JSON list of C-alpha atoms in Angstrom, two decimals:
[
{"chain": "N", "resi": 178, "resn": "MET", "atom": "CA", "xyz": [-47.59, 41.68, -4.05]},
{"chain": "N", "resi": 179, "resn": "ASN", "atom": "CA", "xyz": [-45.30, 44.42, -2.89]},
{"chain": "N", "resi": 180, "resn": "THR", "atom": "CA", "xyz": [-44.57, 43.58, 0.30]},
{"chain": "N", "resi": 181, "resn": "MET", "atom": "CA", "xyz": [-45.03, 39.58, -0.04]},
{"chain": "N", "resi": 182, "resn": "ALA", "atom": "CA", "xyz": [-42.37, 40.67, -3.34]},
{"chain": "N", "resi": 183, "resn": "CYS", "atom": "CA", "xyz": [-40.39, 42.35, -1.41]},
{"chain": "N", "resi": 184, "resn": "ARG", "atom": "CA", "xyz": [-39.76, 39.16, 1.52]},
{"chain": "N", "resi": 185, "resn": "LEU", "atom": "CA", "xyz": [-39.84, 36.61, -1.43]},
{"chain": "N", "resi": 186, "resn": "CYS", "atom": "CA", "xyz": [-35.99, 38.93, -2.74]},
{"chain": "N", "resi": 187, "resn": "LEU", "atom": "CA", "xyz": [-35.32, 39.65, 1.01]},
{"chain": "N", "resi": 188, "resn": "LEU", "atom": "CA", "xyz": [-35.36, 35.40, 1.52]},
{"chain": "N", "resi": 189, "resn": "CYS", "atom": "CA", "xyz": [-34.05, 34.29, -2.40]},
{"chain": "N", "resi": 190, "resn": "PHE", "atom": "CA", "xyz": [-31.16, 37.37, -1.49]},
{"chain": "N", "resi": 191, "resn": "THR", "atom": "CA", "xyz": [-29.56, 35.78, 2.09]},
{"chain": "N", "resi": 192, "resn": "ALA", "atom": "CA", "xyz": [-30.25, 32.14, 0.50]},
{"chain": "N", "resi": 193, "resn": "PHE", "atom": "CA", "xyz": [-28.01, 32.90, -1.37]},
{"chain": "N", "resi": 194, "resn": "ASN", "atom": "CA", "xyz": [-25.39, 34.82, 0.44]},
{"chain": "N", "resi": 195, "resn": "HIS", "atom": "CA", "xyz": [-24.90, 31.36, 1.95]},
{"chain": "N", "resi": 196, "resn": "VAL", "atom": "CA", "xyz": [-24.08, 29.50, -0.47]},
{"chain": "N", "resi": 197, "resn": "THR", "atom": "CA", "xyz": [-20.66, 28.69, -0.80]},
{"chain": "N", "resi": 198, "resn": "SER", "atom": "CA", "xyz": [-18.63, 29.78, -3.92]},
{"chain": "N", "resi": 199, "resn": "VAL", "atom": "CA", "xyz": [-15.08, 28.65, -3.43]},
{"chain": "N", "resi": 200, "resn": "THR", "atom": "CA", "xyz": [-14.62, 25.76, -5.92]},
{"chain": "N", "resi": 201, "resn": "ILE", "atom": "CA", "xyz": [-12.32, 23.02, -6.13]},
{"chain": "N", "resi": 202, "resn": "ASN", "atom": "CA", "xyz": [-10.53, 22.92, -10.10]},
{"chain": "N", "resi": 203, "resn": "ILE", "atom": "CA", "xyz": [-7.23, 21.43, -9.67]},
{"chain": "N", "resi": 204, "resn": "GLU", "atom": "CA", "xyz": [-7.51, 18.32, -7.01]},
{"chain": "N", "resi": 205, "resn": "PRO", "atom": "CA", "xyz": [-4.07, 17.30, -6.35]},
{"chain": "N", "resi": 206, "resn": "SER", "atom": "CA", "xyz": [-2.83, 13.70, -7.15]},
{"chain": "N", "resi": 207, "resn": "ASN", "atom": "CA", "xyz": [-1.08, 10.60, -5.39]},
{"chain": "N", "resi": 208, "resn": "VAL", "atom": "CA", "xyz": [3.35, 11.73, -5.59]},
{"chain": "N", "resi": 209, "resn": "THR", "atom": "CA", "xyz": [6.75, 9.65, -4.13]},
{"chain": "N", "resi": 210, "resn": "ALA", "atom": "CA", "xyz": [9.34, 11.14, -2.58]},
{"chain": "N", "resi": 211, "resn": "PHE", "atom": "CA", "xyz": [12.40, 9.80, -0.51]},
{"chain": "N", "resi": 212, "resn": "THR", "atom": "CA", "xyz": [13.08, 10.76, 2.71]},
{"chain": "N", "resi": 213, "resn": "GLY", "atom": "CA", "xyz": [13.64, 14.82, 2.41]},
{"chain": "N", "resi": 214, "resn": "ASP", "atom": "CA", "xyz": [12.58, 15.60, -0.43]},
{"chain": "N", "resi": 215, "resn": "ASP", "atom": "CA", "xyz": [9.90, 18.79, -0.94]},
{"chain": "N", "resi": 216, "resn": "VAL", "atom": "CA", "xyz": [6.33, 17.63, -1.58]},
{"chain": "N", "resi": 217, "resn": "THR", "atom": "CA", "xyz": [4.02, 19.81, -3.92]},
{"chain": "N", "resi": 218, "resn": "LEU", "atom": "CA", "xyz": [0.18, 18.64, -3.49]},
{"chain": "N", "resi": 219, "resn": "GLU", "atom": "CA", "xyz": [-2.11, 20.97, -5.65]},
{"chain": "N", "resi": 220, "resn": "CYS", "atom": "CA", "xyz": [-5.31, 22.09, -4.66]},
{"chain": "N", "resi": 221, "resn": "GLN", "atom": "CA", "xyz": [-6.57, 25.46, -6.95]},
{"chain": "N", "resi": 222, "resn": "THR", "atom": "CA", "xyz": [-9.56, 27.34, -6.24]},
{"chain": "N", "resi": 223, "resn": "ARG", "atom": "CA", "xyz": [-11.58, 29.59, -7.86]},
{"chain": "N", "resi": 224, "resn": "ARG", "atom": "CA", "xyz": [-14.67, 32.23, -6.89]},
{"chain": "N", "resi": 225, "resn": "GLN", "atom": "CA", "xyz": [-13.31, 31.95, -2.97]},
{"chain": "N", "resi": 226, "resn": "LYS", "atom": "CA", "xyz": [-15.66, 34.57, -1.57]},
{"chain": "N", "resi": 227, "resn": "PRO", "atom": "CA", "xyz": [-14.64, 37.47, 1.86]},
{"chain": "N", "resi": 228, "resn": "GLY", "atom": "CA", "xyz": [-14.50, 34.72, 5.54]},
{"chain": "N", "resi": 229, "resn": "GLU", "atom": "CA", "xyz": [-14.69, 31.24, 2.94]},
{"chain": "N", "resi": 230, "resn": "LEU", "atom": "CA", "xyz": [-11.57, 29.28, 3.52]},
{"chain": "N", "resi": 231, "resn": "VAL", "atom": "CA", "xyz": [-9.67, 26.65, 2.55]},
{"chain": "N", "resi": 232, "resn": "ILE", "atom": "CA", "xyz": [-8.32, 24.51, 5.36]},
{"chain": "N", "resi": 233, "resn": "TRP", "atom": "CA", "xyz": [-5.15, 21.20, 4.12]},
{"chain": "N", "resi": 234, "resn": "LYS", "atom": "CA", "xyz": [-4.67, 18.77, 6.66]},
{"chain": "N", "resi": 235, "resn": "LYS", "atom": "CA", "xyz": [-3.23, 15.75, 7.73]},
{"chain": "N", "resi": 236, "resn": "VAL", "atom": "CA", "xyz": [-6.04, 12.31, 8.04]},
{"chain": "N", "resi": 237, "resn": "SER", "atom": "CA", "xyz": [-5.29, 9.53, 9.72]},
{"chain": "N", "resi": 238, "resn": "GLY", "atom": "CA", "xyz": [-8.26, 7.36, 10.63]},
{"chain": "N", "resi": 239, "resn": "ILE", "atom": "CA", "xyz": [-10.31, 9.86, 12.66]},
{"chain": "N", "resi": 240, "resn": "ASN", "atom": "CA", "xyz": [-7.59, 11.87, 14.18]},
{"chain": "N", "resi": 241, "resn": "GLU", "atom": "CA", "xyz": [-7.18, 15.23, 12.29]},
{"chain": "N", "resi": 242, "resn": "GLN", "atom": "CA", "xyz": [-4.32, 17.65, 11.64]},
{"chain": "N", "resi": 243, "resn": "ILE", "atom": "CA", "xyz": [-4.16, 21.01, 10.48]},
{"chain": "N", "resi": 244, "resn": "ALA", "atom": "CA", "xyz": [-1.71, 22.14, 7.68]},
{"chain": "N", "resi": 245, "resn": "SER", "atom": "CA", "xyz": [-2.92, 25.11, 7.08]},
{"chain": "N", "resi": 246, "resn": "ILE", "atom": "CA", "xyz": [-6.03, 27.46, 7.27]},
{"chain": "N", "resi": 247, "resn": "ASN", "atom": "CA", "xyz": [-6.26, 29.60, 3.83]},
{"chain": "N", "resi": 248, "resn": "ASN", "atom": "CA", "xyz": [-2.46, 31.38, 3.32]},
{"chain": "N", "resi": 249, "resn": "ARG", "atom": "CA", "xyz": [-1.22, 30.43, 6.67]},
{"chain": "N", "resi": 250, "resn": "SER", "atom": "CA", "xyz": [0.40, 27.36, 7.94]},
{"chain": "N", "resi": 251, "resn": "THR", "atom": "CA", "xyz": [0.25, 25.37, 10.96]},
{"chain": "N", "resi": 252, "resn": "ASN", "atom": "CA", "xyz": [4.35, 25.26, 10.93]},
{"chain": "N", "resi": 253, "resn": "SER", "atom": "CA", "xyz": [6.15, 27.53, 8.64]},
{"chain": "N", "resi": 254, "resn": "TYR", "atom": "CA", "xyz": [9.33, 24.45, 9.54]},
{"chain": "N", "resi": 255, "resn": "LYS", "atom": "CA", "xyz": [6.96, 21.76, 7.88]},
{"chain": "N", "resi": 256, "resn": "PHE", "atom": "CA", "xyz": [4.37, 22.85, 5.17]},
{"chain": "N", "resi": 257, "resn": "HIS", "atom": "CA", "xyz": [4.17, 26.24, 3.22]},
{"chain": "N", "resi": 258, "resn": "ILE", "atom": "CA", "xyz": [1.70, 27.53, 0.75]},
{"chain": "N", "resi": 259, "resn": "ARG", "atom": "CA", "xyz": [2.31, 28.42, -2.72]},
{"chain": "N", "resi": 260, "resn": "ASP", "atom": "CA", "xyz": [-0.25, 30.48, -4.96]},
{"chain": "N", "resi": 261, "resn": "THR", "atom": "CA", "xyz": [-4.41, 29.36, -3.61]},
{"chain": "N", "resi": 262, "resn": "TYR", "atom": "CA", "xyz": [-3.73, 27.32, -2.63]},
{"chain": "N", "resi": 263, "resn": "ASN", "atom": "CA", "xyz": [-0.51, 24.68, -2.75]},
{"chain": "N", "resi": 264, "resn": "LEU", "atom": "CA", "xyz": [0.69, 23.06, -0.47]},
{"chain": "N", "resi": 265, "resn": "VAL", "atom": "CA", "xyz": [4.63, 22.07, -0.03]},
{"chain": "N", "resi": 266, "resn": "ILE", "atom": "CA", "xyz": [5.70, 20.17, 2.61]},
{"chain": "N", "resi": 267, "resn": "ARG", "atom": "CA", "xyz": [9.17, 20.16, 3.45]},
{"chain": "N", "resi": 268, "resn": "ASP", "atom": "CA", "xyz": [11.66, 18.10, 4.46]},
{"chain": "N", "resi": 269, "resn": "VAL", "atom": "CA", "xyz": [9.35, 15.07, 4.55]},
{"chain": "N", "resi": 270, "resn": "THR", "atom": "CA", "xyz": [10.19, 12.30, 6.61]},
{"chain": "N", "resi": 271, "resn": "VAL", "atom": "CA", "xyz": [8.61, 9.04, 6.84]},
{"chain": "N", "resi": 272, "resn": "LYS", "atom": "CA", "xyz": [6.00, 11.01, 9.46]},
{"chain": "N", "resi": 273, "resn": "ASP", "atom": "CA", "xyz": [4.63, 12.52, 6.55]},
{"chain": "N", "resi": 274, "resn": "ASP", "atom": "CA", "xyz": [3.56, 8.81, 5.50]},
{"chain": "N", "resi": 275, "resn": "GLY", "atom": "CA", "xyz": [-0.05, 9.42, 4.60]},
{"chain": "N", "resi": 276, "resn": "LEU", "atom": "CA", "xyz": [-3.24, 10.89, 3.66]},
{"chain": "N", "resi": 277, "resn": "TYR", "atom": "CA", "xyz": [-3.79, 14.64, 2.92]},
{"chain": "N", "resi": 278, "resn": "GLN", "atom": "CA", "xyz": [-7.89, 16.21, 2.37]},
{"chain": "N", "resi": 279, "resn": "CYS", "atom": "CA", "xyz": [-7.60, 20.24, 1.17]},
{"chain": "N", "resi": 280, "resn": "ASP", "atom": "CA", "xyz": [-11.44, 21.71, 2.31]},
{"chain": "N", "resi": 281, "resn": "ALA", "atom": "CA", "xyz": [-12.78, 24.09, 0.15]},
{"chain": "N", "resi": 282, "resn": "GLU", "atom": "CA", "xyz": [-15.67, 24.45, 2.29]},
{"chain": "N", "resi": 283, "resn": "THR", "atom": "CA", "xyz": [-18.12, 22.18, 1.34]},
{"chain": "N", "resi": 284, "resn": "ASN", "atom": "CA", "xyz": [-15.57, 20.99, -1.58]},
{"chain": "N", "resi": 285, "resn": "THR", "atom": "CA", "xyz": [-12.61, 18.14, -0.91]},
{"chain": "N", "resi": 286, "resn": "ALA", "atom": "CA", "xyz": [-10.16, 16.99, -2.87]},
{"chain": "N", "resi": 287, "resn": "THR", "atom": "CA", "xyz": [-7.07, 14.59, -1.38]},
{"chain": "N", "resi": 288, "resn": "ALA", "atom": "CA", "xyz": [-4.32, 12.88, -2.04]},
{"chain": "N", "resi": 289, "resn": "TYR", "atom": "CA", "xyz": [-1.63, 10.03, -0.50]},
{"chain": "N", "resi": 290, "resn": "VAL", "atom": "CA", "xyz": [1.94, 11.21, -0.18]},
{"chain": "N", "resi": 291, "resn": "SER", "atom": "CA", "xyz": [3.32, 8.07, 0.07]},
{"chain": "N", "resi": 292, "resn": "VAL", "atom": "CA", "xyz": [8.20, 8.35, 1.54]},
{"chain": "N", "resi": 293, "resn": "SER", "atom": "CA", "xyz": [10.26, 5.96, 0.40]},
{"chain": "N", "resi": 294, "resn": "VAL", "atom": "CA", "xyz": [13.62, 4.87, 2.12]},
{"chain": "N", "resi": 295, "resn": "PRO", "atom": "CA", "xyz": [16.62, 3.23, 0.83]},
{"chain": "N", "resi": 296, "resn": "MET", "atom": "CA", "xyz": [17.32, -0.04, 2.45]},
{"chain": "N", "resi": 297, "resn": "GLU", "atom": "CA", "xyz": [20.22, -0.20, 4.27]},
{"chain": "N", "resi": 298, "resn": "SER", "atom": "CA", "xyz": [21.25, -3.90, 2.00]},
{"chain": "N", "resi": 299, "resn": "LEU", "atom": "CA", "xyz": [20.22, -5.62, -1.22]},
{"chain": "N", "resi": 300, "resn": "THR", "atom": "CA", "xyz": [22.12, -9.26, -1.19]},
{"chain": "N", "resi": 301, "resn": "LEU", "atom": "CA", "xyz": [22.55, -12.48, -3.55]},
{"chain": "N", "resi": 302, "resn": "THR", "atom": "CA", "xyz": [22.83, -15.35, -2.49]},
{"chain": "N", "resi": 303, "resn": "SER", "atom": "CA", "xyz": [23.23, -19.33, -3.49]},
{"chain": "N", "resi": 304, "resn": "ASP", "atom": "CA", "xyz": [22.42, -22.11, -1.82]},
{"chain": "N", "resi": 305, "resn": "VAL", "atom": "CA", "xyz": [26.04, -23.74, -3.03]},
{"chain": "N", "resi": 306, "resn": "THR", "atom": "CA", "xyz": [28.95, -21.88, -1.59]},
{"chain": "N", "resi": 307, "resn": "SER", "atom": "CA", "xyz": [30.89, -23.46, -3.07]},
{"chain": "N", "resi": 308, "resn": "VAL", "atom": "CA", "xyz": [31.31, -24.89, -7.18]},
{"chain": "N", "resi": 309, "resn": "LEU", "atom": "CA", "xyz": [27.82, -24.44, -8.96]},
{"chain": "N", "resi": 310, "resn": "PRO", "atom": "CA", "xyz": [27.03, -28.53, -10.29]},
{"chain": "N", "resi": 311, "resn": "SER", "atom": "CA", "xyz": [26.75, -27.52, -14.36]},
{"chain": "N", "resi": 312, "resn": "ASP", "atom": "CA", "xyz": [23.74, -28.50, -15.98]},
{"chain": "N", "resi": 313, "resn": "GLY", "atom": "CA", "xyz": [22.07, -29.11, -12.63]},
{"chain": "N", "resi": 314, "resn": "ASP", "atom": "CA", "xyz": [19.33, -26.91, -10.06]},
{"chain": "N", "resi": 315, "resn": "VAL", "atom": "CA", "xyz": [20.77, -23.70, -7.94]},
{"chain": "N", "resi": 316, "resn": "ASN", "atom": "CA", "xyz": [18.73, -21.91, -6.42]},
{"chain": "N", "resi": 317, "resn": "LEU", "atom": "CA", "xyz": [19.59, -18.07, -5.87]},
{"chain": "N", "resi": 318, "resn": "THR", "atom": "CA", "xyz": [18.76, -15.76, -2.82]},
{"chain": "N", "resi": 319, "resn": "CYS", "atom": "CA", "xyz": [17.59, -12.43, -3.04]},
{"chain": "N", "resi": 320, "resn": "ARG", "atom": "CA", "xyz": [17.03, -9.90, -0.21]},
{"chain": "N", "resi": 321, "resn": "SER", "atom": "CA", "xyz": [16.49, -6.41, 0.90]},
{"chain": "N", "resi": 322, "resn": "TRP", "atom": "CA", "xyz": [16.67, -5.45, 5.06]},
{"chain": "N", "resi": 323, "resn": "HIS", "atom": "CA", "xyz": [15.06, -2.27, 6.18]},
{"chain": "N", "resi": 324, "resn": "SER", "atom": "CA", "xyz": [13.76, 0.21, 3.63]},
{"chain": "N", "resi": 325, "resn": "HIS", "atom": "CA", "xyz": [10.05, 1.57, 3.78]},
{"chain": "N", "resi": 326, "resn": "PRO", "atom": "CA", "xyz": [8.53, 0.08, 2.22]},
{"chain": "N", "resi": 327, "resn": "PRO", "atom": "CA", "xyz": [9.63, -3.24, 1.41]},
{"chain": "N", "resi": 328, "resn": "ALA", "atom": "CA", "xyz": [11.19, -3.65, -1.74]},
{"chain": "N", "resi": 329, "resn": "ASP", "atom": "CA", "xyz": [9.15, -5.41, -4.62]},
{"chain": "N", "resi": 330, "resn": "LEU", "atom": "CA", "xyz": [12.41, -7.91, -6.06]},
{"chain": "N", "resi": 331, "resn": "ARG", "atom": "CA", "xyz": [13.12, -8.50, -9.87]},
{"chain": "N", "resi": 332, "resn": "TRP", "atom": "CA", "xyz": [15.23, -11.41, -11.16]},
{"chain": "N", "resi": 333, "resn": "PHE", "atom": "CA", "xyz": [17.73, -10.32, -13.78]},
{"chain": "N", "resi": 334, "resn": "LYS", "atom": "CA", "xyz": [19.92, -13.06, -16.33]},
{"chain": "N", "resi": 335, "resn": "GLY", "atom": "CA", "xyz": [22.26, -10.84, -17.91]},
{"chain": "N", "resi": 336, "resn": "GLN", "atom": "CA", "xyz": [19.95, -8.19, -19.33]},
{"chain": "N", "resi": 337, "resn": "ARG", "atom": "CA", "xyz": [17.62, -9.95, -19.83]},
{"chain": "N", "resi": 338, "resn": "GLU", "atom": "CA", "xyz": [14.42, -10.24, -17.26]},
{"chain": "N", "resi": 339, "resn": "LEU", "atom": "CA", "xyz": [13.59, -13.23, -16.14]},
{"chain": "N", "resi": 340, "resn": "ASN", "atom": "CA", "xyz": [9.73, -13.19, -16.31]},
{"chain": "N", "resi": 341, "resn": "ASP", "atom": "CA", "xyz": [9.46, -16.91, -17.16]},
{"chain": "N", "resi": 342, "resn": "VAL", "atom": "CA", "xyz": [11.20, -17.96, -14.28]},
{"chain": "N", "resi": 343, "resn": "LYS", "atom": "CA", "xyz": [9.19, -18.71, -11.30]},
{"chain": "N", "resi": 344, "resn": "SER", "atom": "CA", "xyz": [10.24, -16.98, -7.79]},
{"chain": "N", "resi": 345, "resn": "VAL", "atom": "CA", "xyz": [8.87, -17.10, -4.74]},
{"chain": "N", "resi": 346, "resn": "THR", "atom": "CA", "xyz": [8.95, -13.85, -2.57]},
{"chain": "N", "resi": 347, "resn": "SER", "atom": "CA", "xyz": [7.33, -12.93, 1.39]},
{"chain": "N", "resi": 348, "resn": "LYS", "atom": "CA", "xyz": [7.53, -9.94, 3.00]},
{"chain": "N", "resi": 349, "resn": "ILE", "atom": "CA", "xyz": [7.41, -8.57, 6.66]},
{"chain": "N", "resi": 350, "resn": "TYR", "atom": "CA", "xyz": [6.31, -5.21, 6.99]},
{"chain": "N", "resi": 351, "resn": "LYS", "atom": "CA", "xyz": [7.08, -4.02, 10.85]},
{"chain": "N", "resi": 352, "resn": "SER", "atom": "CA", "xyz": [4.85, -1.30, 13.18]},
{"chain": "N", "resi": 353, "resn": "ASP", "atom": "CA", "xyz": [6.47, 1.31, 11.71]},
{"chain": "N", "resi": 354, "resn": "GLY", "atom": "CA", "xyz": [5.83, 1.16, 7.59]},
{"chain": "N", "resi": 355, "resn": "PHE", "atom": "CA", "xyz": [9.72, -0.38, 7.63]},
{"chain": "N", "resi": 356, "resn": "GLY", "atom": "CA", "xyz": [10.37, -3.83, 6.00]},
{"chain": "N", "resi": 357, "resn": "ASP", "atom": "CA", "xyz": [12.51, -7.42, 4.04]},
{"chain": "N", "resi": 358, "resn": "CYS", "atom": "CA", "xyz": [11.36, -8.55, 1.23]},
{"chain": "N", "resi": 359, "resn": "GLU", "atom": "CA", "xyz": [12.78, -11.96, 0.28]},
{"chain": "N", "resi": 360, "resn": "SER", "atom": "CA", "xyz": [12.77, -13.75, -3.01]},
{"chain": "N", "resi": 361, "resn": "THR", "atom": "CA", "xyz": [14.85, -16.95, -4.44]},
{"chain": "N", "resi": 362, "resn": "ILE", "atom": "CA", "xyz": [14.09, -18.31, -7.41]},
{"chain": "N", "resi": 363, "resn": "THR", "atom": "CA", "xyz": [15.40, -22.08, -9.02]},
{"chain": "N", "resi": 364, "resn": "VAL", "atom": "CA", "xyz": [17.43, -21.57, -11.79]},
{"chain": "N", "resi": 365, "resn": "ARG", "atom": "CA", "xyz": [19.65, -24.36, -14.61]},
{"chain": "N", "resi": 366, "resn": "MET", "atom": "CA", "xyz": [23.08, -23.34, -14.36]},
{"chain": "N", "resi": 367, "resn": "ARG", "atom": "CA", "xyz": [25.39, -23.73, -18.00]},
{"chain": "N", "resi": 368, "resn": "SER", "atom": "CA", "xyz": [29.43, -23.39, -17.98]},
{"chain": "N", "resi": 369, "resn": "VAL", "atom": "CA", "xyz": [29.07, -22.79, -21.12]},
{"chain": "N", "resi": 370, "resn": "GLU", "atom": "CA", "xyz": [26.74, -18.82, -19.43]},
{"chain": "N", "resi": 371, "resn": "GLY", "atom": "CA", "xyz": [29.49, -18.56, -16.22]},
{"chain": "N", "resi": 372, "resn": "ASP", "atom": "CA", "xyz": [30.22, -15.33, -17.09]},
{"chain": "N", "resi": 373, "resn": "ILE", "atom": "CA", "xyz": [26.81, -14.44, -17.72]},
{"chain": "N", "resi": 374, "resn": "PRO", "atom": "CA", "xyz": [25.38, -12.49, -14.62]},
{"chain": "N", "resi": 375, "resn": "PHE", "atom": "CA", "xyz": [22.38, -12.38, -12.39]},
{"chain": "N", "resi": 376, "resn": "ARG", "atom": "CA", "xyz": [21.38, -9.56, -10.89]},
{"chain": "N", "resi": 377, "resn": "CYS", "atom": "CA", "xyz": [18.55, -9.05, -8.79]},
{"chain": "N", "resi": 378, "resn": "VAL", "atom": "CA", "xyz": [16.87, -5.61, -8.62]},
{"chain": "N", "resi": 379, "resn": "ALA", "atom": "CA", "xyz": [15.24, -3.32, -6.09]},
{"chain": "N", "resi": 380, "resn": "ASP", "atom": "CA", "xyz": [12.23, -0.61, -6.69]},
{"chain": "N", "resi": 381, "resn": "LEU", "atom": "CA", "xyz": [10.49, 1.97, -3.75]},
{"chain": "N", "resi": 382, "resn": "PRO", "atom": "CA", "xyz": [8.02, 3.97, -4.67]},
{"chain": "N", "resi": 383, "resn": "ALA", "atom": "CA", "xyz": [9.92, 6.37, -4.93]},
{"chain": "N", "resi": 384, "resn": "LYS", "atom": "CA", "xyz": [11.75, 5.55, -8.13]},
{"chain": "N", "resi": 385, "resn": "LEU", "atom": "CA", "xyz": [12.53, 2.06, -9.63]},
{"chain": "N", "resi": 386, "resn": "ALA", "atom": "CA", "xyz": [15.93, 0.29, -9.93]},
{"chain": "N", "resi": 387, "resn": "ILE", "atom": "CA", "xyz": [16.84, 1.81, -6.68]},
{"chain": "N", "resi": 388, "resn": "LYS", "atom": "CA", "xyz": [19.39, -0.56, -5.75]},
{"chain": "N", "resi": 389, "resn": "GLU", "atom": "CA", "xyz": [21.46, -4.00, -7.79]},
{"chain": "N", "resi": 390, "resn": "VAL", "atom": "CA", "xyz": [23.78, -7.34, -6.75]},
{"chain": "N", "resi": 391, "resn": "PHE", "atom": "CA", "xyz": [25.34, -9.06, -8.88]},
{"chain": "N", "resi": 392, "resn": "LEU", "atom": "CA", "xyz": [26.48, -12.75, -8.70]},
{"chain": "N", "resi": 393, "resn": "PHE", "atom": "CA", "xyz": [28.19, -14.78, -11.21]},
{"chain": "N", "resi": 394, "resn": "PRO", "atom": "CA", "xyz": [27.54, -18.33, -10.93]},
{"chain": "N", "resi": 395, "resn": "ARG", "atom": "CA", "xyz": [31.56, -20.81, -10.68]},
{"chain": "N", "resi": 396, "resn": "VAL", "atom": "CA", "xyz": [30.20, -23.08, -12.72]},
{"chain": "N", "resi": 397, "resn": "ALA", "atom": "CA", "xyz": [31.95, -26.89, -12.74]},
{"chain": "N", "resi": 398, "resn": "ILE", "atom": "CA", "xyz": [34.31, -27.77, -15.87]},
{"chain": "N", "resi": 399, "resn": "SER", "atom": "CA", "xyz": [35.81, -30.00, -17.98]},
{"chain": "N", "resi": 400, "resn": "GLY", "atom": "CA", "xyz": [39.24, -29.93, -18.95]},
{"chain": "N", "resi": 401, "resn": "GLY", "atom": "CA", "xyz": [38.67, -28.64, -22.23]},
{"chain": "N", "resi": 402, "resn": "GLN", "atom": "CA", "xyz": [36.45, -25.33, -20.70]},
{"chain": "N", "resi": 403, "resn": "GLU", "atom": "CA", "xyz": [39.22, -24.25, -17.86]},
{"chain": "N", "resi": 404, "resn": "THR", "atom": "CA", "xyz": [40.92, -21.84, -20.89]},
{"chain": "N", "resi": 405, "resn": "HIS", "atom": "CA", "xyz": [37.42, -20.26, -21.33]},
{"chain": "N", "resi": 406, "resn": "ALA", "atom": "CA", "xyz": [37.30, -19.91, -17.64]},
{"chain": "N", "resi": 407, "resn": "LYS", "atom": "CA", "xyz": [40.10, -17.90, -17.68]},
{"chain": "N", "resi": 408, "resn": "ASN", "atom": "CA", "xyz": [38.89, -15.20, -20.17]},
{"chain": "N", "resi": 409, "resn": "SER", "atom": "CA", "xyz": [35.47, -15.60, -18.84]},
{"chain": "N", "resi": 410, "resn": "LYS", "atom": "CA", "xyz": [37.10, -14.59, -15.18]},
{"chain": "N", "resi": 411, "resn": "LEU", "atom": "CA", "xyz": [38.47, -11.01, -17.05]},
{"chain": "N", "resi": 412, "resn": "LEU", "atom": "CA", "xyz": [35.52, -11.28, -19.22]},
{"chain": "N", "resi": 413, "resn": "GLN", "atom": "CA", "xyz": [33.33, -10.83, -16.26]},
{"chain": "N", "resi": 414, "resn": "SER", "atom": "CA", "xyz": [35.33, -7.70, -14.97]},
{"chain": "N", "resi": 415, "resn": "VAL", "atom": "CA", "xyz": [34.38, -5.94, -18.11]},
{"chain": "N", "resi": 416, "resn": "VAL", "atom": "CA", "xyz": [31.15, -7.39, -18.06]},
{"chain": "N", "resi": 417, "resn": "ILE", "atom": "CA", "xyz": [30.91, -6.07, -13.63]},
{"chain": "N", "resi": 418, "resn": "THR", "atom": "CA", "xyz": [31.59, -3.17, -15.56]},
{"chain": "N", "resi": 419, "resn": "ALA", "atom": "CA", "xyz": [29.42, -2.08, -18.23]},
{"chain": "N", "resi": 420, "resn": "LEU", "atom": "CA", "xyz": [26.17, -3.50, -16.42]},
{"chain": "N", "resi": 421, "resn": "SER", "atom": "CA", "xyz": [27.26, -0.81, -13.54]},
{"chain": "N", "resi": 422, "resn": "LEU", "atom": "CA", "xyz": [27.42, 2.09, -16.22]},
{"chain": "N", "resi": 423, "resn": "LEU", "atom": "CA", "xyz": [24.69, 1.41, -18.11]},
{"chain": "N", "resi": 424, "resn": "HIS", "atom": "CA", "xyz": [22.28, 1.27, -14.25]},
{"chain": "N", "resi": 425, "resn": "LEU", "atom": "CA", "xyz": [23.87, 4.71, -13.88]},
{"chain": "N", "resi": 426, "resn": "LEU", "atom": "CA", "xyz": [23.36, 6.27, -16.65]},
{"chain": "N", "resi": 427, "resn": "TRP", "atom": "CA", "xyz": [19.48, 4.81, -16.99]},
{"chain": "N", "resi": 428, "resn": "LEU", "atom": "CA", "xyz": [19.52, 6.73, -13.13]},
{"chain": "N", "resi": 429, "resn": "SER", "atom": "CA", "xyz": [20.86, 9.88, -14.55]}
]
């Protein structure tokens, strides 16, 4: 009986030592950042025994890139381990965009890093190149060129967002993750609102309202409205200045 009991104890001891003890108690969250930023992905662990490994890797389909093993990174310029075991990705570029996985033996946690690159240009145009017809319908088109990813576009009349106006929006995605976006709305032009600008605002995952453009409608007026039109030009410059200051304050 004593021999049998010793064998059972030995089996239990062996099985216990083959069970991993390291666990992940704080998992990473998805992160959005601008190119050039440093990004931190959390993976806090506990009860790690000698010989157990915590590995960070970037996963792309069947391909895996090891970023770190315990406290040692595979590329000290790009990756750094802080505490146990938060992965810092330095100076991110669009090549760092993707899924990251923290493996603590049999425990796994993942998070996605999305890298934004501002658009090269943002334009707002009308399909009427001269003076717009009073109380007539006009198409306004906003275009965002070459951002990562393609931007989302929103429309405003002054400070009021035009949620009630239907827009026709299309995006072009390129193989490198960059792309363009175009949005068109049809609006009714009114001469009494000639000093209120239309605004197109571009959003990216890393920041809302990354860029905006204005268009003041040049609406046809009658003779009795000429004085109003002259005053409107001065008011337009004041409105642009005020809206720009509000935008800068919002970004800060």
